[in-house]
mmCIF file of C-alpha atoms in Angstrom:
data_model
loop_
_atom_site.group_PDB
_atom_site.id
_atom_site.type_symbol
_atom_site.label_atom_id
_atom_site.label_comp_id
_atom_site.label_asym_id
_atom_site.label_seq_id
_atom_site.Cartn_x
_atom_site.Cartn_y
_atom_site.Cartn_z
ATOM 1 C CA MET A 19 -118.197 114.343 -13.436
ATOM 2 C CA SER A 20 -115.410 116.853 -14.389
ATOM 3 C CA ASP A 21 -114.775 118.136 -17.800
ATOM 4 C CA LYS A 22 -111.946 116.427 -19.385
ATOM 5 C CA ARG A 23 -111.980 118.691 -22.513
ATOM 6 C CA PRO A 24 -108.459 120.681 -22.325
ATOM 7 C CA VAL A 25 -107.904 124.443 -22.251
ATOM 8 C CA LEU A 26 -107.469 126.048 -25.724
ATOM 9 C CA ILE A 27 -105.950 129.462 -26.485
ATOM 10 C CA ILE A 28 -106.492 131.256 -29.566
ATOM 11 C CA SER A 29 -106.560 135.033 -30.591
ATOM 12 C CA ASP A 30 -107.108 137.611 -33.157
ATOM 13 C CA LEU A 31 -110.495 136.451 -34.216
ATOM 14 C CA HIS A 32 -111.933 140.107 -35.232
ATOM 15 C CA LEU A 33 -115.269 138.928 -34.778
ATOM 16 C CA GLY A 34 -117.498 140.592 -37.336
ATOM 17 C CA ARG A 35 -114.847 141.648 -39.830
ATOM 18 C CA THR A 36 -114.823 140.848 -43.411
ATOM 19 C CA ARG A 37 -112.345 138.010 -44.135
ATOM 20 C CA MET A 38 -111.530 137.118 -40.813
ATOM 21 C CA VAL A 39 -114.040 135.575 -38.385
ATOM 22 C CA GLU A 40 -117.497 136.940 -39.476
ATOM 23 C CA THR A 41 -119.709 135.038 -37.430
ATOM 24 C CA ALA A 42 -119.525 132.918 -34.150
ATOM 25 C CA GLU A 43 -120.721 129.907 -35.590
ATOM 26 C CA GLU A 44 -117.404 129.740 -37.658
ATOM 27 C CA VAL A 45 -115.635 128.878 -34.232
ATOM 28 C CA ALA A 46 -118.373 126.450 -33.128
ATOM 29 C CA PRO A 47 -116.053 123.140 -33.355
ATOM 30 C CA LEU A 48 -113.476 125.159 -31.225
ATOM 31 C CA VAL A 49 -115.968 125.980 -28.381
ATOM 32 C CA ASP A 50 -117.209 122.582 -28.538
ATOM 33 C CA ALA A 51 -113.688 121.072 -27.947
ATOM 34 C CA ALA A 52 -112.423 123.131 -24.904
ATOM 35 C CA SER A 53 -113.373 123.186 -21.236
ATOM 36 C CA VAL A 54 -111.949 126.626 -21.122
ATOM 37 C CA LEU A 55 -111.786 129.060 -24.555
ATOM 38 C CA ILE A 56 -109.202 131.785 -23.661
ATOM 39 C CA ILE A 57 -109.243 134.308 -26.542
ATOM 40 C CA ASN A 58 -105.899 136.320 -25.949
ATOM 41 C CA GLY A 59 -106.924 139.751 -27.611
ATOM 42 C CA ASP A 60 -108.688 141.065 -30.570
ATOM 43 C CA THR A 61 -111.662 138.992 -30.287
ATOM 44 C CA ALA A 62 -114.211 141.668 -31.877
ATOM 45 C CA GLU A 63 -113.966 144.602 -33.977
ATOM 46 C CA LEU A 64 -116.310 146.673 -31.529
ATOM 47 C CA HIS A 65 -114.622 149.874 -32.559
ATOM 48 C CA ILE A 66 -114.603 150.072 -36.106
ATOM 49 C CA ASP A 67 -117.875 151.893 -37.244
ATOM 50 C CA ARG A 68 -118.409 149.617 -40.210
ATOM 51 C CA TRP A 69 -118.288 146.168 -38.351
ATOM 52 C CA ALA A 70 -119.224 147.283 -34.750
ATOM 53 C CA ASP A 71 -122.855 146.080 -34.770
ATOM 54 C CA THR A 72 -122.092 142.899 -36.253
ATOM 55 C CA ALA A 73 -119.230 142.309 -34.163
ATOM 56 C CA ALA A 74 -121.314 142.920 -30.832
ATOM 57 C CA ARG A 75 -123.853 140.350 -32.176
ATOM 58 C CA GLU A 76 -121.714 137.947 -32.846
ATOM 59 C CA LEU A 77 -119.585 138.186 -29.695
ATOM 60 C CA GLU A 78 -123.190 137.581 -27.960
ATOM 61 C CA SER A 79 -123.651 134.578 -30.049
ATOM 62 C CA LEU A 80 -120.116 133.153 -29.074
ATOM 63 C CA ARG A 81 -121.116 133.625 -25.436
ATOM 64 C CA GLU A 82 -124.145 132.146 -26.254
ATOM 65 C CA ARG A 83 -122.396 128.798 -27.974
ATOM 66 C CA CYS A 84 -119.823 128.836 -24.787
ATOM 67 C CA ARG A 85 -122.923 128.692 -22.422
ATOM 68 C CA ARG A 86 -124.817 125.853 -24.516
ATOM 69 C CA SER A 87 -121.253 123.809 -24.901
ATOM 70 C CA GLY A 88 -120.407 124.249 -21.085
ATOM 71 C CA THR A 89 -117.468 126.000 -22.106
ATOM 72 C CA ARG A 90 -115.774 128.779 -19.900
ATOM 73 C CA LEU A 91 -115.005 131.741 -22.120
ATOM 74 C CA VAL A 92 -112.044 133.904 -20.997
ATOM 75 C CA LEU A 93 -111.464 136.910 -22.915
ATOM 76 C CA LEU A 94 -108.122 139.072 -22.841
ATOM 77 C CA SER A 95 -108.059 142.540 -24.353
ATOM 78 C CA GLY A 96 -105.953 143.509 -26.978
ATOM 79 C CA ASN A 97 -105.297 146.566 -28.966
ATOM 80 C CA HIS A 98 -108.537 146.457 -30.964
ATOM 81 C CA ASP A 99 -110.882 145.572 -27.986
ATOM 82 C CA PRO A 100 -109.282 147.581 -25.099
ATOM 83 C CA GLN A 101 -112.141 147.962 -23.211
ATOM 84 C CA LEU A 102 -113.832 144.638 -23.664
ATOM 85 C CA SER A 103 -111.944 143.030 -20.484
ATOM 86 C CA PRO A 104 -110.005 144.162 -17.541
ATOM 87 C CA ASP A 105 -107.737 141.320 -18.023
ATOM 88 C CA ARG A 106 -104.656 141.479 -20.237
ATOM 89 C CA HIS A 107 -102.513 138.532 -19.250
ATOM 90 C CA LEU A 108 -102.771 134.985 -17.758
ATOM 91 C CA MET A 109 -100.265 133.031 -15.840
ATOM 92 C CA LEU A 110 -101.346 129.153 -16.371
ATOM 93 C CA ALA A 111 -99.511 125.711 -15.378
ATOM 94 C CA ASP A 112 -97.864 126.727 -12.517
ATOM 95 C CA ASP A 113 -96.665 130.124 -13.736
ATOM 96 C CA SER A 114 -94.817 128.268 -16.824
ATOM 97 C CA VAL A 115 -97.175 129.618 -19.350
ATOM 98 C CA PHE A 116 -97.729 133.575 -19.726
ATOM 99 C CA VAL A 117 -100.334 134.605 -22.019
ATOM 100 C CA THR A 118 -100.985 138.222 -23.185
ATOM 101 C CA HIS A 119 -101.970 139.740 -26.580
ATOM 102 C CA GLY A 120 -98.473 140.928 -27.292
ATOM 103 C CA ASP A 121 -98.986 144.802 -27.929
ATOM 104 C CA ALA A 122 -97.413 145.834 -25.051
ATOM 105 C CA ILE A 123 -93.709 145.726 -25.937
ATOM 106 C CA ASP A 124 -93.865 148.504 -28.436
ATOM 107 C CA PRO A 125 -94.649 152.217 -27.532
ATOM 108 C CA ALA A 126 -96.799 152.662 -30.246
ATOM 109 C CA LEU A 127 -98.758 149.071 -29.779
ATOM 110 C CA ALA A 128 -98.851 148.852 -33.467
ATOM 111 C CA PRO A 129 -96.332 150.689 -35.235
ATOM 112 C CA TRP A 130 -97.519 150.378 -38.567
ATOM 113 C CA SER A 131 -101.033 152.170 -37.645
ATOM 114 C CA ASP A 132 -101.723 155.304 -39.336
ATOM 115 C CA SER A 133 -102.289 156.218 -36.068
ATOM 116 C CA ALA A 134 -99.335 155.236 -34.199
ATOM 117 C CA SER A 135 -98.439 158.634 -33.073
ATOM 118 C CA ILE A 136 -101.444 159.454 -31.238
ATOM 119 C CA ILE A 137 -101.305 156.183 -29.695
ATOM 120 C CA ARG A 138 -97.520 156.401 -28.922
ATOM 121 C CA GLY A 139 -98.318 159.957 -27.443
ATOM 122 C CA ARG A 140 -101.108 158.853 -24.870
ATOM 123 C CA ARG A 141 -99.022 156.002 -23.913
ATOM 124 C CA ARG A 142 -96.182 158.353 -22.890
ATOM 125 C CA GLU A 143 -98.544 160.756 -21.328
ATOM 126 C CA VAL A 144 -100.170 157.977 -19.147
ATOM 127 C CA GLU A 145 -96.471 156.753 -18.277
ATOM 128 C CA ALA A 146 -95.596 160.179 -17.112
ATOM 129 C CA SER A 147 -98.299 160.556 -14.838
ATOM 130 C CA GLN A 148 -97.419 157.204 -13.079
ATOM 131 C CA GLN A 149 -95.046 156.505 -10.266
ATOM 132 C CA ALA A 150 -91.895 154.691 -11.305
ATOM 133 C CA GLU A 151 -93.149 151.426 -9.550
ATOM 134 C CA GLU A 152 -96.423 151.389 -10.890
ATOM 135 C CA ARG A 153 -94.853 152.487 -14.405
ATOM 136 C CA ASP A 154 -92.729 149.239 -14.103
ATOM 137 C CA SER A 155 -95.363 146.739 -13.025
ATOM 138 C CA LEU A 156 -97.694 144.620 -15.219
ATOM 139 C CA PRO A 157 -100.642 146.315 -14.174
ATOM 140 C CA GLY A 158 -99.012 149.802 -14.825
ATOM 141 C CA ILE A 159 -97.941 148.804 -18.099
ATOM 142 C CA PHE A 160 -101.269 147.458 -19.409
ATOM 143 C CA HIS A 161 -103.285 150.417 -18.198
ATOM 144 C CA ALA A 162 -100.903 152.703 -20.283
ATOM 145 C CA CYS A 163 -101.675 150.078 -22.999
ATOM 146 C CA ARG A 164 -105.449 150.090 -22.402
ATOM 147 C CA GLU A 165 -105.387 153.937 -22.696
ATOM 148 C CA ALA A 166 -103.334 154.329 -25.892
ATOM 149 C CA ALA A 167 -105.235 151.776 -27.483
ATOM 150 C CA ALA A 168 -108.342 153.797 -26.440
ATOM 151 C CA ALA A 169 -106.989 156.784 -27.628
ATOM 152 C CA GLU A 170 -107.121 156.240 -31.154
ATOM 153 C CA TRP A 171 -110.807 155.724 -31.418
ATOM 154 C CA LEU A 172 -111.227 158.425 -28.888
ATOM 155 C CA ALA A 173 -109.643 160.764 -31.115
ATOM 156 C CA HIS A 174 -111.409 159.685 -34.290
ATOM 157 C CA GLY A 175 -114.610 158.120 -33.130
ATOM 158 C CA ASP A 176 -113.680 154.937 -34.929
ATOM 159 C CA LEU A 177 -110.325 152.625 -34.878
ATOM 160 C CA GLY A 178 -110.514 153.297 -38.626
ATOM 161 C CA GLU A 179 -109.855 150.496 -41.203
ATOM 162 C CA PRO A 180 -107.306 147.874 -40.397
ATOM 163 C CA THR A 181 -104.213 147.637 -42.503
ATOM 164 C CA SER A 182 -104.729 145.323 -45.751
ATOM 165 C CA ILE A 183 -102.302 144.052 -48.322
ATOM 166 C CA LEU A 184 -103.196 146.510 -50.789
ATOM 167 C CA GLU A 185 -102.707 149.674 -48.120
ATOM 168 C CA ILE A 186 -99.061 147.896 -47.414
ATOM 169 C CA MET A 187 -98.496 148.055 -51.018
ATOM 170 C CA ARG A 188 -99.590 151.738 -51.636
ATOM 171 C CA LYS A 189 -97.384 152.681 -48.437
ATOM 172 C CA PRO A 190 -94.117 150.887 -48.116
ATOM 173 C CA ARG A 191 -93.519 152.606 -44.798
ATOM 174 C CA LYS A 192 -96.127 150.245 -43.436
ATOM 175 C CA LEU A 193 -94.360 147.191 -44.909
ATOM 176 C CA VAL A 194 -91.134 148.084 -43.385
ATOM 177 C CA ALA A 195 -93.032 148.683 -40.053
ATOM 178 C CA ILE A 196 -94.529 145.287 -39.856
ATOM 179 C CA THR A 197 -91.488 143.663 -41.237
ATOM 180 C CA ARG A 198 -89.381 145.261 -38.355
ATOM 181 C CA PHE A 199 -91.872 144.042 -35.391
ATOM 182 C CA TRP A 200 -92.198 140.328 -37.047
ATOM 183 C CA ILE A 201 -88.335 140.278 -36.995
ATOM 184 C CA SER A 202 -87.888 141.912 -33.326
ATOM 185 C CA ASN A 203 -90.766 140.386 -31.846
ATOM 186 C CA PRO A 204 -89.722 137.189 -30.338
ATOM 187 C CA LYS A 205 -86.714 138.492 -28.830
ATOM 188 C CA LYS A 206 -88.675 141.633 -27.268
ATOM 189 C CA MET A 207 -91.360 139.395 -26.060
ATOM 190 C CA ASN A 208 -88.631 136.803 -24.266
ATOM 191 C CA ALA A 209 -86.960 140.111 -22.670
ATOM 192 C CA PHE A 210 -90.749 141.208 -21.287
ATOM 193 C CA ALA A 211 -91.339 137.824 -20.066
ATOM 194 C CA GLU A 212 -87.816 137.432 -18.559
ATOM 195 C CA LYS A 213 -88.445 140.662 -16.446
ATOM 196 C CA HIS A 214 -92.074 140.163 -15.667
ATOM 197 C CA ALA A 215 -92.847 136.310 -15.927
ATOM 198 C CA PRO A 216 -89.396 135.030 -15.182
ATOM 199 C CA ARG A 217 -90.554 131.400 -14.568
ATOM 200 C CA SER A 218 -92.277 131.138 -17.705
ATOM 201 C CA ARG A 219 -91.292 128.252 -20.151
ATOM 202 C CA ALA A 220 -93.643 129.576 -23.031
ATOM 203 C CA VAL A 221 -95.211 132.761 -23.748
ATOM 204 C CA ILE A 222 -98.515 132.724 -25.843
ATOM 205 C CA VAL A 223 -99.042 135.927 -27.680
ATOM 206 C CA GLY A 224 -100.805 137.075 -31.061
ATOM 207 C CA HIS A 225 -101.223 140.517 -32.502
ATOM 208 C CA SER A 226 -98.673 140.589 -35.228
ATOM 209 C CA HIS A 227 -101.066 138.052 -37.119
ATOM 210 C CA ARG A 228 -97.566 136.222 -38.215
ATOM 211 C CA ALA A 229 -98.168 132.586 -36.482
ATOM 212 C CA GLY A 230 -94.900 130.857 -35.559
ATOM 213 C CA ILE A 231 -92.655 129.330 -32.654
ATOM 214 C CA ARG A 232 -89.214 130.558 -31.689
ATOM 215 C CA ARG A 233 -87.033 129.163 -29.008
ATOM 216 C CA ILE A 234 -84.818 131.739 -27.132
ATOM 217 C CA GLY A 235 -82.871 130.036 -24.482
ATOM 218 C CA SER A 236 -84.922 127.987 -22.294
ATOM 219 C CA ARG A 237 -88.297 129.706 -23.303
ATOM 220 C CA ASP A 238 -90.632 129.175 -26.280
ATOM 221 C CA ILE A 239 -92.284 132.241 -27.707
ATOM 222 C CA ILE A 240 -95.575 130.987 -29.710
ATOM 223 C CA ASN A 241 -97.401 133.400 -31.827
ATOM 224 C CA THR A 242 -101.010 132.195 -32.578
ATOM 225 C CA GLY A 243 -101.469 133.998 -35.646
ATOM 226 C CA ALA A 244 -104.875 135.137 -36.906
ATOM 227 C CA PHE A 245 -107.859 133.889 -38.802
ATOM 228 C CA GLY A 246 -107.152 135.752 -41.947
ATOM 229 C CA ILE A 247 -104.197 137.135 -43.989
ATOM 230 C CA PRO A 248 -101.275 136.426 -43.425
ATOM 231 C CA GLY A 249 -102.002 133.251 -41.419
ATOM 232 C CA PRO A 250 -102.089 130.534 -40.551
ATOM 233 C CA ALA A 251 -103.873 130.251 -37.309
ATOM 234 C CA LEU A 252 -102.447 128.141 -34.162
ATOM 235 C CA GLY A 253 -104.320 126.707 -31.243
ATOM 236 C CA VAL A 254 -102.629 126.268 -27.938
ATOM 237 C CA VAL A 255 -103.783 122.980 -26.174
ATOM 238 C CA LEU A 256 -103.211 122.932 -22.193
ATOM 239 C CA ASP A 257 -104.068 119.513 -20.443
ATOM 240 C CA GLU A 258 -102.342 117.356 -18.009
ATOM 241 C CA ASN A 259 -100.006 116.013 -20.578
ATOM 242 C CA GLY A 260 -98.667 119.585 -21.339
ATOM 243 C CA LEU A 261 -99.084 122.337 -23.789
ATOM 244 C CA HIS A 262 -99.521 121.048 -27.633
ATOM 245 C CA VAL A 263 -99.628 123.474 -30.596
ATOM 246 C CA HIS A 264 -101.999 122.473 -33.329
ATOM 247 C CA ARG A 265 -102.791 124.055 -36.501
ATOM 248 C CA LEU A 266 -106.100 125.380 -37.013
ATOM 249 C CA VAL A 267 -107.989 124.961 -40.380
ATOM 250 C CA LYS A 268 -111.056 126.146 -41.863
ATOM 251 C CA ARG A 269 -113.416 123.338 -43.148
ATOM 252 C CA GLY A 270 -116.871 124.741 -43.214
ATOM 253 C CA SER A 271 -115.839 125.961 -39.476
ATOM 254 C CA TRP A 272 -112.764 126.323 -38.040
ATOM 255 C CA ARG A 273 -111.340 123.208 -36.553
ATOM 256 C CA LEU A 274 -108.186 121.855 -34.568
ATOM 257 C CA THR A 275 -105.855 119.425 -36.725
ATOM 258 C CA THR A 276 -104.664 116.490 -35.090
ATOM 259 C CA THR A 277 -101.125 117.207 -36.267
ATOM 260 C CA VAL A 278 -99.117 118.579 -33.206
ATOM 261 C CA VAL A 279 -96.556 121.231 -34.288
ATOM 262 C CA HIS A 280 -95.054 121.678 -31.069
ATOM 263 C CA HIS A 281 -94.985 119.940 -27.697
ATOM 264 C CA ASP A 282 -93.773 120.835 -24.372
ATOM 265 C CA PRO A 283 -94.764 118.072 -21.580
ATOM 266 C CA VAL A 284 -93.227 120.272 -18.569
ATOM 267 C CA CYS A 285 -96.295 123.143 -19.301
ATOM 268 C CA SER A 286 -98.970 120.922 -17.989
ATOM 269 C CA LEU A 287 -102.130 121.159 -15.814
ATOM 270 C CA ARG A 288 -102.157 119.686 -12.516
ATOM 271 C CA ALA A 289 -105.528 118.709 -11.135
ATOM 272 C CA GLY A 290 -107.539 121.567 -9.388
ATOM 273 C CA GLY A 291 -104.746 123.816 -10.126
ATOM 274 C CA LEU A 292 -106.315 125.896 -13.226
ATOM 275 C CA GLU A 293 -109.120 127.836 -11.390
ATOM 276 C CA ALA A 294 -107.041 129.843 -9.259
ATOM 277 C CA SER A 295 -105.108 131.000 -12.344
ATOM 278 C CA LEU A 296 -108.459 132.479 -14.381
ATOM 279 C CA PRO A 297 -110.357 135.259 -13.840
ATOM 280 C CA ALA A 298 -113.024 135.141 -11.121
ATOM 281 C CA ILE A 299 -115.948 135.705 -13.735
ATOM 282 C CA ALA A 300 -115.653 134.824 -17.269
ATOM 283 C CA HIS A 301 -116.417 137.871 -19.453
#
């Protein structure tokens, strides 16, 4: 009997990190609700010294929970876990849904980071070594992003503490950089999709931690936010009836609400059409 549960897309769990998703059990209801769980970058804080051991343990717990639930786990890499997966994007629902973390649109990936110059410099170095055709392709872009993200922890031996509200208050430059990214993000993501995923009707991103849905032309830019500040977190459900965006709430554990905040019936999964769109092996 086929699994009738939908595909669920979330992002930015930052497993193991204080005040994010500290344990895999917190997202157990989301695992159980999905036939395929896609985590669109920044799954676990594997390269921050104070949380790395916990993050590794909870990532394995998440994998085990997926195995027990019969849920296929698909991980896409983000800037906090650049080596976690070789995959950085997916095209789903007959190429109508483009899923990627969202850091690729800025040369520094996270321009508010104290290590932005290191990240930006490494990305430019990698791009300079590429042929023009490679540099302009998704594999080439994502390779440069992976190397750029890794440069921070290779330089310091640690990604360093993520930006906090207190740090933003102490360093107005960070607030300016974050605000600029939030404002420019939808238009830049739309331009990125127009070039690299022109058939897409929906672009699913995370990274900025600011949830929202923005319509640009004929395309929806959907940011699933983060499981922490500033929130909220959104979950994107894909099934044969289309694409549905739900709020996520924490009631002991994180759960999908029944309220649909966005629906696109065109971005639907046809029978047998999903498997070819997913990586050959779940990570």
